[in-house]
Amino acid sequence: MKRFIITTLSILLGLTAGAQDVQWLNITALNYAATGGTDNMNTLKQYILLREDSLSEDSPLYQDLKTFTEEFMQMQVNDATPGNLNQFDENIAAIRQMMKDHPEMADQLKEALKEAESARAEIAGYANPDMKSLSVDPVKILKEMKALAVNKKAYSAWRDLGGERYAVTEAPVYGSVFEGDGRKDIIPDESRYSWGVIDTAGKQIIEQKYDRIFDFWAEYDIIFLSCLDKKGNVCAGAAGYDGRIRIPFDYDGVSSWNLDSHVAAMYKSEKVGMVSFDGKVLQPCVYAWTYPQGEWLVRKEENGPLGVVGPDGSLVIPLKYEDYWSCEGGELKFSRTDGRLDVYNAETYKFLRTEDKPADPVTQ
């Protein structure tokens, strides 16, 4: 069975490879035509997940889809051509007027005029005034395409999470009818907490009630998520790729994480604590300030004493320092309140020595 990607379909429909011989197909244009859309720059986005062998190039449905795509694109070109030609006409008129006003620049402007007229002719040649309607039924094609989807439905947005998992939403997302034109999709506020996760068979792994999923790592089996609780407050946690809860949704958000150590810094009531990827509280949410750099530099108050929580979530250097000084040559240095520096091994956090701060350079 041949792969069913061809240039024309790819331009408009955006067939995108997925895992296990499945592909996402952008059917926004098809839905737009089937529902009588009028604004091709702000239309409901629609995607379906197909098995690669579900649509062969010699099938009647494929041929209808190909015909629709070609005709739809031509009709869009036809609609846009008058406006494009008017713009060229204005530019050409401006060049000619400039030639009259500045005859000394005529030779230079003649080349610009020639290029503009050539481009106008090229644009005009793209139009096909004889094509005014579709020869195929987009409603019928849309129905048959949805019937081919792995779970018989369309989504308004999707994202590949790896591990044969996709983040999806069925809530409205709006954007351009054309694939890959660089325009950013618009997600209304009411559609924000509407994302979930499915597998390649279309099975729901995680319910569609979360914010857009940005932080995920298949190799670490972790997906950081946020949703709304019953009172409408944002709560954050994490799930595994099988949908199980890994970090309970007892937090206001996630601050940072150390993937290798499987530890996340979560915050609650504007205080940060450390939690393992399996939900074990390693440090309670008591820190007002953290700065991650492999380990976490922490304070309990904004200008309070500084200490270090290691990558494993344990407090490895006590909160007693004025400030962080440097990390170089495998050593961490911290400013003491007496003006000297305490030095620690940067890997083991073992105390090494106390030393004087280097003298300030003399300004000549």
CSV table of C-alpha atoms in Angstrom, one decimal:
chain,number,residue,atom,x,y,z
A,1,MET,CA,0.0,0.0,0.0
A,2,LYS,CA,1.5,3.3,-1.1
A,3,ARG,CA,1.7,6.2,1.4
A,4,PHE,CA,-1.1,8.6,0.6
A,5,ILE,CA,0.8,11.8,0.8
A,6,ILE,CA,0.9,13.8,-2.4
A,7,THR,CA,2.0,17.4,-2.9
A,8,THR,CA,-1.4,19.0,-3.4
A,9,LEU,CA,-2.9,17.3,-0.4
A,10,SER,CA,0.1,18.1,1.7
A,11,ILE,CA,0.0,21.8,0.9
A,12,LEU,CA,-3.6,22.3,2.1
A,13,LEU,CA,-4.3,19.3,4.4
A,14,GLY,CA,-1.0,18.9,6.0
A,15,LEU,CA,-0.6,15.1,6.4
A,16,THR,CA,1.8,14.6,9.3
A,17,ALA,CA,3.5,11.4,10.2
A,18,GLY,CA,2.8,9.8,13.5
A,19,ALA,CA,3.7,6.6,15.4
A,20,GLN,CA,2.8,3.0,14.4
A,21,ASP,CA,1.7,3.9,10.9
A,22,VAL,CA,-0.8,6.5,11.8
A,23,GLN,CA,-1.0,10.1,10.5
A,24,TRP,CA,-2.8,13.3,11.4
A,25,LEU,CA,-4.7,14.9,8.6
A,26,ASN,CA,-5.8,18.5,8.7
A,27,ILE,CA,-9.4,18.6,7.5
A,28,THR,CA,-10.0,22.3,8.3
A,29,ALA,CA,-10.5,23.2,4.7
A,30,LEU,CA,-12.9,20.3,4.2
A,31,ASN,CA,-14.9,21.3,7.3
A,32,TYR,CA,-14.9,25.0,6.3
A,33,ALA,CA,-16.4,24.1,2.9
A,34,ALA,CA,-18.9,21.6,4.3
A,35,THR,CA,-20.2,24.1,6.9
A,36,GLY,CA,-20.3,27.1,4.6
A,37,GLY,CA,-17.4,29.0,6.1
A,38,THR,CA,-16.9,32.6,5.1
A,39,ASP,CA,-13.7,33.7,6.9
A,40,ASN,CA,-10.8,31.5,5.8
A,41,MET,CA,-8.4,33.2,8.2
A,42,ASN,CA,-10.5,32.6,11.3
A,43,THR,CA,-12.1,29.2,11.0
A,44,LEU,CA,-12.6,26.2,13.2
A,45,LYS,CA,-9.5,24.0,13.0
A,46,GLN,CA,-10.1,20.2,12.5
A,47,TYR,CA,-7.8,17.2,12.5
A,48,ILE,CA,-8.4,13.5,12.3
A,49,LEU,CA,-6.0,10.6,13.2
A,50,LEU,CA,-5.8,8.0,10.4
A,51,ARG,CA,-4.2,4.7,10.0
A,52,GLU,CA,-1.8,4.9,7.1
A,53,ASP,CA,-3.5,2.0,5.2
A,54,SER,CA,-7.0,3.4,5.7
A,55,LEU,CA,-7.0,5.4,2.5
A,56,SER,CA,-5.4,4.1,-0.7
A,57,GLU,CA,-4.6,6.3,-3.7
A,58,ASP,CA,-6.9,4.3,-6.0
A,59,SER,CA,-10.0,4.6,-3.7
A,60,PRO,CA,-13.0,6.7,-4.8
A,61,LEU,CA,-12.8,8.7,-1.5
A,62,TYR,CA,-9.1,9.5,-2.1
A,63,GLN,CA,-9.9,10.7,-5.6
A,64,ASP,CA,-12.8,12.9,-4.3
A,65,LEU,CA,-10.5,14.3,-1.6
A,66,LYS,CA,-7.8,15.1,-4.2
A,67,THR,CA,-10.4,16.8,-6.4
A,68,PHE,CA,-11.8,18.8,-3.5
A,69,THR,CA,-8.3,20.0,-2.5
A,70,GLU,CA,-7.4,21.1,-6.0
A,71,GLU,CA,-10.7,22.8,-6.7
A,72,PHE,CA,-10.8,24.4,-3.3
A,73,MET,CA,-7.4,25.8,-3.6
A,74,GLN,CA,-8.2,27.2,-7.1
A,75,MET,CA,-11.3,28.9,-5.8
A,76,GLN,CA,-9.4,30.5,-3.0
A,77,VAL,CA,-6.9,31.8,-5.5
A,78,ASN,CA,-9.8,33.1,-7.6
A,79,ASP,CA,-11.2,34.9,-4.6
A,80,ALA,CA,-7.9,36.5,-3.7
A,81,THR,CA,-6.8,37.5,-7.2
A,82,PRO,CA,-8.8,40.7,-7.6
A,83,GLY,CA,-7.5,42.1,-4.4
A,84,ASN,CA,-3.9,41.1,-5.3
A,85,LEU,CA,-4.3,42.7,-8.8
A,86,ASN,CA,-5.7,45.9,-7.3
A,87,GLN,CA,-2.6,46.1,-5.1
A,88,PHE,CA,-0.3,45.7,-8.1
A,89,ASP,CA,-2.3,48.3,-10.0
A,90,GLU,CA,-1.8,50.8,-7.2
A,91,ASN,CA,1.9,50.0,-7.1
A,92,ILE,CA,2.3,50.4,-10.9
A,93,ALA,CA,0.3,53.6,-10.9
A,94,ALA,CA,2.6,55.0,-8.1
A,95,ILE,CA,5.7,54.1,-10.1
A,96,ARG,CA,4.4,55.8,-13.2
A,97,GLN,CA,3.5,58.9,-11.2
A,98,MET,CA,7.0,58.9,-9.8
A,99,MET,CA,8.5,58.7,-13.3
A,100,LYS,CA,6.5,61.8,-14.2
A,101,ASP,CA,7.4,63.7,-11.1
A,102,HIS,CA,11.1,62.7,-11.3
A,103,PRO,CA,12.1,62.2,-14.9
A,104,GLU,CA,15.7,62.1,-13.8
A,105,MET,CA,14.9,58.7,-12.2
A,106,ALA,CA,13.1,57.3,-15.3
A,107,ASP,CA,15.7,54.8,-16.3
A,108,GLN,CA,15.9,53.3,-12.8
A,109,LEU,CA,12.1,53.2,-12.4
A,110,LYS,CA,11.6,51.6,-15.8
A,111,GLU,CA,13.1,48.3,-14.5
A,112,ALA,CA,10.9,48.5,-11.4
A,113,LEU,CA,7.8,49.1,-13.6
A,114,LYS,CA,8.7,46.1,-15.8
A,115,GLU,CA,9.1,43.8,-12.8
A,116,ALA,CA,5.8,44.9,-11.3
A,117,GLU,CA,3.9,44.5,-14.6
A,118,SER,CA,5.5,41.0,-15.0
A,119,ALA,CA,4.5,40.0,-11.5
A,120,ARG,CA,0.9,41.3,-12.1
A,121,ALA,CA,0.6,39.2,-15.2
A,122,GLU,CA,1.9,36.1,-13.3
A,123,ILE,CA,-0.7,36.6,-10.6
A,124,ALA,CA,-3.5,37.1,-13.1
A,125,GLY,CA,-2.5,33.8,-14.7
A,126,TYR,CA,-3.2,31.9,-11.6
A,127,ALA,CA,-6.9,32.6,-11.7
A,128,ASN,CA,-9.4,30.3,-13.4
A,129,PRO,CA,-12.7,32.2,-13.7
A,130,ASP,CA,-14.4,29.1,-15.1
A,131,MET,CA,-14.1,27.4,-11.7
A,132,LYS,CA,-16.9,28.8,-9.6
A,133,SER,CA,-18.1,25.8,-7.6
A,134,LEU,CA,-16.9,22.4,-6.4
A,135,SER,CA,-17.7,19.3,-8.5
A,136,VAL,CA,-17.6,17.1,-5.3
A,137,ASP,CA,-19.7,17.2,-2.2
A,138,PRO,CA,-17.6,18.4,0.8
A,139,VAL,CA,-20.3,17.3,3.3
A,140,LYS,CA,-20.2,13.7,2.0
A,141,ILE,CA,-16.4,13.6,1.9
A,142,LEU,CA,-16.2,15.0,5.5
A,143,LYS,CA,-18.6,12.4,6.8
A,144,GLU,CA,-16.6,9.6,5.1
A,145,MET,CA,-13.2,10.9,6.3
A,146,LYS,CA,-14.4,11.1,9.9
A,147,ALA,CA,-15.7,7.5,9.6
A,148,LEU,CA,-12.1,6.5,8.7
A,149,ALA,CA,-10.6,8.2,11.8
A,150,VAL,CA,-9.3,5.8,14.5
A,151,ASN,CA,-12.0,7.0,16.9
A,152,LYS,CA,-14.5,8.4,14.4
A,153,LYS,CA,-14.1,12.0,15.5
A,154,ALA,CA,-12.2,15.2,14.8
A,155,TYR,CA,-10.0,17.3,17.1
A,156,SER,CA,-9.5,21.0,16.9
A,157,ALA,CA,-5.8,20.7,17.9
A,158,TRP,CA,-3.2,18.1,18.7
A,159,ARG,CA,0.4,17.7,19.7
A,160,ASP,CA,2.8,14.7,19.6
A,161,LEU,CA,3.9,13.8,23.1
A,162,GLY,CA,6.1,10.9,22.1
A,163,GLY,CA,5.6,7.5,23.5
A,164,GLU,CA,2.7,6.9,21.1
A,165,ARG,CA,0.7,9.5,22.9
A,166,TYR,CA,-1.0,12.7,21.6
A,167,ALA,CA,-2.3,15.7,23.4
A,168,VAL,CA,-5.7,16.6,21.9
A,169,THR,CA,-8.6,19.0,22.4
A,170,GLU,CA,-12.1,19.0,21.0
A,171,ALA,CA,-12.8,22.6,22.2
A,172,PRO,CA,-12.8,25.3,19.6
A,173,VAL,CA,-9.5,26.5,18.2
A,174,TYR,CA,-9.5,29.0,15.4
A,175,GLY,CA,-7.0,29.8,12.7
A,176,SER,CA,-6.2,29.8,9.0
A,177,VAL,CA,-7.8,27.3,6.6
A,178,PHE,CA,-4.3,26.9,5.0
A,179,GLU,CA,-1.7,24.6,6.5
A,180,GLY,CA,1.6,26.0,7.5
A,181,ASP,CA,1.0,29.7,6.5
A,182,GLY,CA,2.7,30.9,9.7
A,183,ARG,CA,-0.4,32.3,11.3
A,184,LYS,CA,-0.8,31.5,15.0
A,185,ASP,CA,-3.9,29.6,16.1
A,186,ILE,CA,-6.3,31.3,18.5
A,187,ILE,CA,-7.5,29.4,21.6
A,188,PRO,CA,-10.5,31.2,23.3
A,189,ASP,CA,-10.4,31.5,27.1
A,190,GLU,CA,-13.3,29.1,27.3
A,191,SER,CA,-11.3,26.5,25.4
A,192,ARG,CA,-8.2,26.7,27.6
A,193,TYR,CA,-8.7,23.9,30.0
A,194,SER,CA,-9.8,21.3,27.5
A,195,TRP,CA,-6.8,19.2,26.7
A,196,GLY,CA,-6.3,15.5,27.2
A,197,VAL,CA,-4.2,12.6,25.9
A,198,ILE,CA,-5.0,9.7,23.6
A,199,ASP,CA,-3.0,6.8,22.2
A,200,THR,CA,-2.5,5.8,18.6
A,201,ALA,CA,-5.8,3.8,18.7
A,202,GLY,CA,-7.7,6.8,19.8
A,203,LYS,CA,-8.2,5.6,23.3
A,204,GLN,CA,-8.5,8.3,25.9
A,205,ILE,CA,-5.6,8.1,28.4
A,206,ILE,CA,-6.0,11.4,30.1
A,207,GLU,CA,-9.4,13.3,30.3
A,208,GLN,CA,-9.8,16.5,28.3
A,209,LYS,CA,-9.8,19.0,31.2
A,210,TYR,CA,-6.2,20.3,31.3
A,211,ASP,CA,-4.4,23.4,30.1
A,212,ARG,CA,-2.3,23.1,26.9
A,213,ILE,CA,0.4,20.5,27.5
A,214,PHE,CA,3.9,22.0,27.1
A,215,ASP,CA,6.1,20.0,29.6
A,216,PHE,CA,6.4,16.3,28.9
A,217,TRP,CA,9.1,13.7,28.6
A,218,ALA,CA,8.2,10.2,27.3
A,219,GLU,CA,11.5,8.8,28.4
A,220,TYR,CA,10.8,9.9,32.0
A,221,ASP,CA,7.1,8.9,31.9
A,222,ILE,CA,6.0,12.3,33.1
A,223,ILE,CA,3.5,14.9,31.8
A,224,PHE,CA,3.1,18.1,33.9
A,225,LEU,CA,-0.5,19.3,33.9
A,226,SER,CA,-2.7,22.0,35.3
A,227,CYS,CA,-6.4,22.2,35.5
A,228,LEU,CA,-9.2,23.9,37.5
A,229,ASP,CA,-10.5,22.6,40.8
A,230,LYS,CA,-14.2,22.7,41.7
A,231,LYS,CA,-13.8,26.3,42.9
A,232,GLY,CA,-12.2,27.4,39.7
A,233,ASN,CA,-8.7,27.7,41.1
A,234,VAL,CA,-5.7,26.5,39.1
A,235,CYS,CA,-4.2,23.3,40.4
A,236,ALA,CA,-1.1,21.5,39.1
A,237,GLY,CA,0.4,18.0,39.2
A,238,ALA,CA,1.7,15.4,36.8
A,239,ALA,CA,0.6,12.2,35.2
A,240,GLY,CA,2.4,9.2,33.6
A,241,TYR,CA,2.0,8.1,30.0
A,242,ASP,CA,-0.5,5.5,31.1
A,243,GLY,CA,-2.7,8.2,32.7
A,244,ARG,CA,-1.9,7.4,36.4
A,245,ILE,CA,-1.4,10.4,38.7
A,246,ARG,CA,2.3,10.7,39.5
A,247,ILE,CA,2.3,14.1,41.4
A,248,PRO,CA,-1.1,14.8,43.1
A,249,PHE,CA,-2.9,17.9,42.0
A,250,ASP,CA,-2.3,19.6,45.3
A,251,TYR,CA,-0.2,22.5,44.0
A,252,ASP,CA,-0.7,25.8,42.3
A,253,GLY,CA,1.9,25.2,39.7
A,254,VAL,CA,5.3,23.7,38.7
A,255,SER,CA,8.4,25.9,39.1
A,256,SER,CA,11.2,23.7,37.7
A,257,TRP,CA,12.5,20.1,37.7
A,258,ASN,CA,15.5,17.9,37.5
A,259,LEU,CA,14.8,15.1,35.1
A,260,ASP,CA,17.7,12.9,35.9
A,261,SER,CA,16.8,13.0,39.6
A,262,HIS,CA,13.1,12.7,39.0
A,263,VAL,CA,12.4,15.7,41.2
A,264,ALA,CA,10.2,18.7,40.6
A,265,ALA,CA,10.0,22.0,42.4
A,266,MET,CA,6.2,22.7,42.9
A,267,TYR,CA,4.7,25.8,44.4
A,268,LYS,CA,1.7,26.4,46.7
A,269,SER,CA,0.5,29.7,48.1
A,270,GLU,CA,3.6,31.4,46.7
A,271,LYS,CA,5.9,29.0,48.4
A,272,VAL,CA,8.1,26.3,46.7
A,273,GLY,CA,8.9,22.8,47.8
A,274,MET,CA,10.3,19.7,46.1
A,275,VAL,CA,8.4,16.6,45.2
A,276,SER,CA,9.6,13.3,43.6
A,277,PHE,CA,8.0,12.3,40.3
A,278,ASP,CA,6.1,9.7,42.3
A,279,GLY,CA,4.5,12.2,44.5
A,280,LYS,CA,6.7,11.9,47.6
A,281,VAL,CA,7.2,15.3,49.4
A,282,LEU,CA,10.9,15.8,49.7
A,283,GLN,CA,10.8,19.4,50.9
A,284,PRO,CA,7.6,21.1,52.0
A,285,CYS,CA,6.4,24.3,50.3
A,286,VAL,CA,8.2,26.6,52.6
A,287,TYR,CA,10.7,28.4,50.3
A,288,ALA,CA,10.0,31.9,49.1
A,289,TRP,CA,12.8,31.9,46.6
A,290,THR,CA,14.5,29.3,44.5
A,291,TYR,CA,17.0,29.4,41.7
A,292,PRO,CA,17.7,26.1,39.9
A,293,GLN,CA,21.2,25.3,38.5
A,294,GLY,CA,21.4,21.5,38.8
A,295,GLU,CA,20.6,22.0,42.5
A,296,TRP,CA,18.2,24.6,43.9
A,297,LEU,CA,19.4,27.7,45.7
A,298,VAL,CA,16.7,28.4,48.3
A,299,ARG,CA,15.6,31.0,50.9
A,300,LYS,CA,12.6,30.9,53.2
A,301,GLU,CA,12.2,34.7,53.0
A,302,GLU,CA,13.0,37.1,50.1
A,303,ASN,CA,16.2,38.3,51.8
A,304,GLY,CA,16.6,35.5,54.3
A,305,PRO,CA,19.6,33.1,54.7
A,306,LEU,CA,20.5,31.1,51.6
A,307,GLY,CA,21.0,27.3,51.4
A,308,VAL,CA,20.9,24.5,48.8
A,309,VAL,CA,18.5,21.7,48.1
A,310,GLY,CA,20.3,19.0,46.0
A,311,PRO,CA,19.0,17.4,42.9
A,312,ASP,CA,17.6,14.5,45.0
A,313,GLY,CA,15.4,17.0,46.9
A,314,SER,CA,17.4,16.9,50.2
A,315,LEU,CA,18.7,20.0,52.0
A,316,VAL,CA,22.4,19.5,51.4
A,317,ILE,CA,23.7,23.0,52.5
A,318,PRO,CA,22.0,24.7,55.4
A,319,LEU,CA,20.2,28.0,55.1
A,320,LYS,CA,22.8,30.2,56.7
A,321,TYR,CA,24.5,32.2,53.9
A,322,GLU,CA,24.2,35.8,52.8
A,323,ASP,CA,24.4,35.0,49.1
A,324,TYR,CA,25.7,32.7,46.4
A,325,TRP,CA,29.2,33.6,45.2
A,326,SER,CA,30.3,31.3,42.4
A,327,CYS,CA,30.6,27.8,41.0
A,328,GLU,CA,33.9,27.1,39.2
A,329,GLY,CA,36.6,24.4,39.3
A,330,GLY,CA,34.1,21.9,40.8
A,331,GLU,CA,33.5,24.1,43.9
A,332,LEU,CA,30.5,26.0,45.2
A,333,LYS,CA,31.2,29.2,47.1
A,334,PHE,CA,28.8,31.1,49.4
A,335,SER,CA,29.1,34.5,51.1
A,336,ARG,CA,29.1,34.4,54.9
A,337,THR,CA,27.7,37.2,57.0
A,338,ASP,CA,31.2,37.9,58.3
A,339,GLY,CA,32.4,38.7,54.7
A,340,ARG,CA,34.3,35.4,54.1
A,341,LEU,CA,33.4,32.5,51.8
A,342,ASP,CA,32.5,28.9,52.6
A,343,VAL,CA,33.5,26.5,49.9
A,344,TYR,CA,31.8,23.1,49.1
A,345,ASN,CA,32.4,20.3,46.7
A,346,ALA,CA,30.0,21.0,43.8
A,347,GLU,CA,29.2,17.3,43.3
A,348,THR,CA,29.0,15.9,46.9
A,349,TYR,CA,28.2,19.2,48.7
A,350,LYS,CA,30.9,18.3,51.3
A,351,PHE,CA,32.2,21.3,53.1
A,352,LEU,CA,35.9,22.0,52.1
A,353,ARG,CA,37.1,25.2,53.7
A,354,THR,CA,36.5,28.8,54.6
A,355,GLU,CA,38.5,31.4,52.7
A,356,ASP,CA,38.7,35.2,52.3
A,357,LYS,CA,36.9,36.9,49.5
A,358,PRO,CA,39.3,38.0,46.8
A,359,ALA,CA,40.3,41.7,46.9
A,360,ASP,CA,38.4,44.1,44.7
A,361,PRO,CA,40.6,45.1,41.7
A,362,VAL,CA,42.2,48.5,42.0
A,363,THR,CA,40.8,51.0,39.5
A,364,GLN,CA,43.5,53.1,37.9
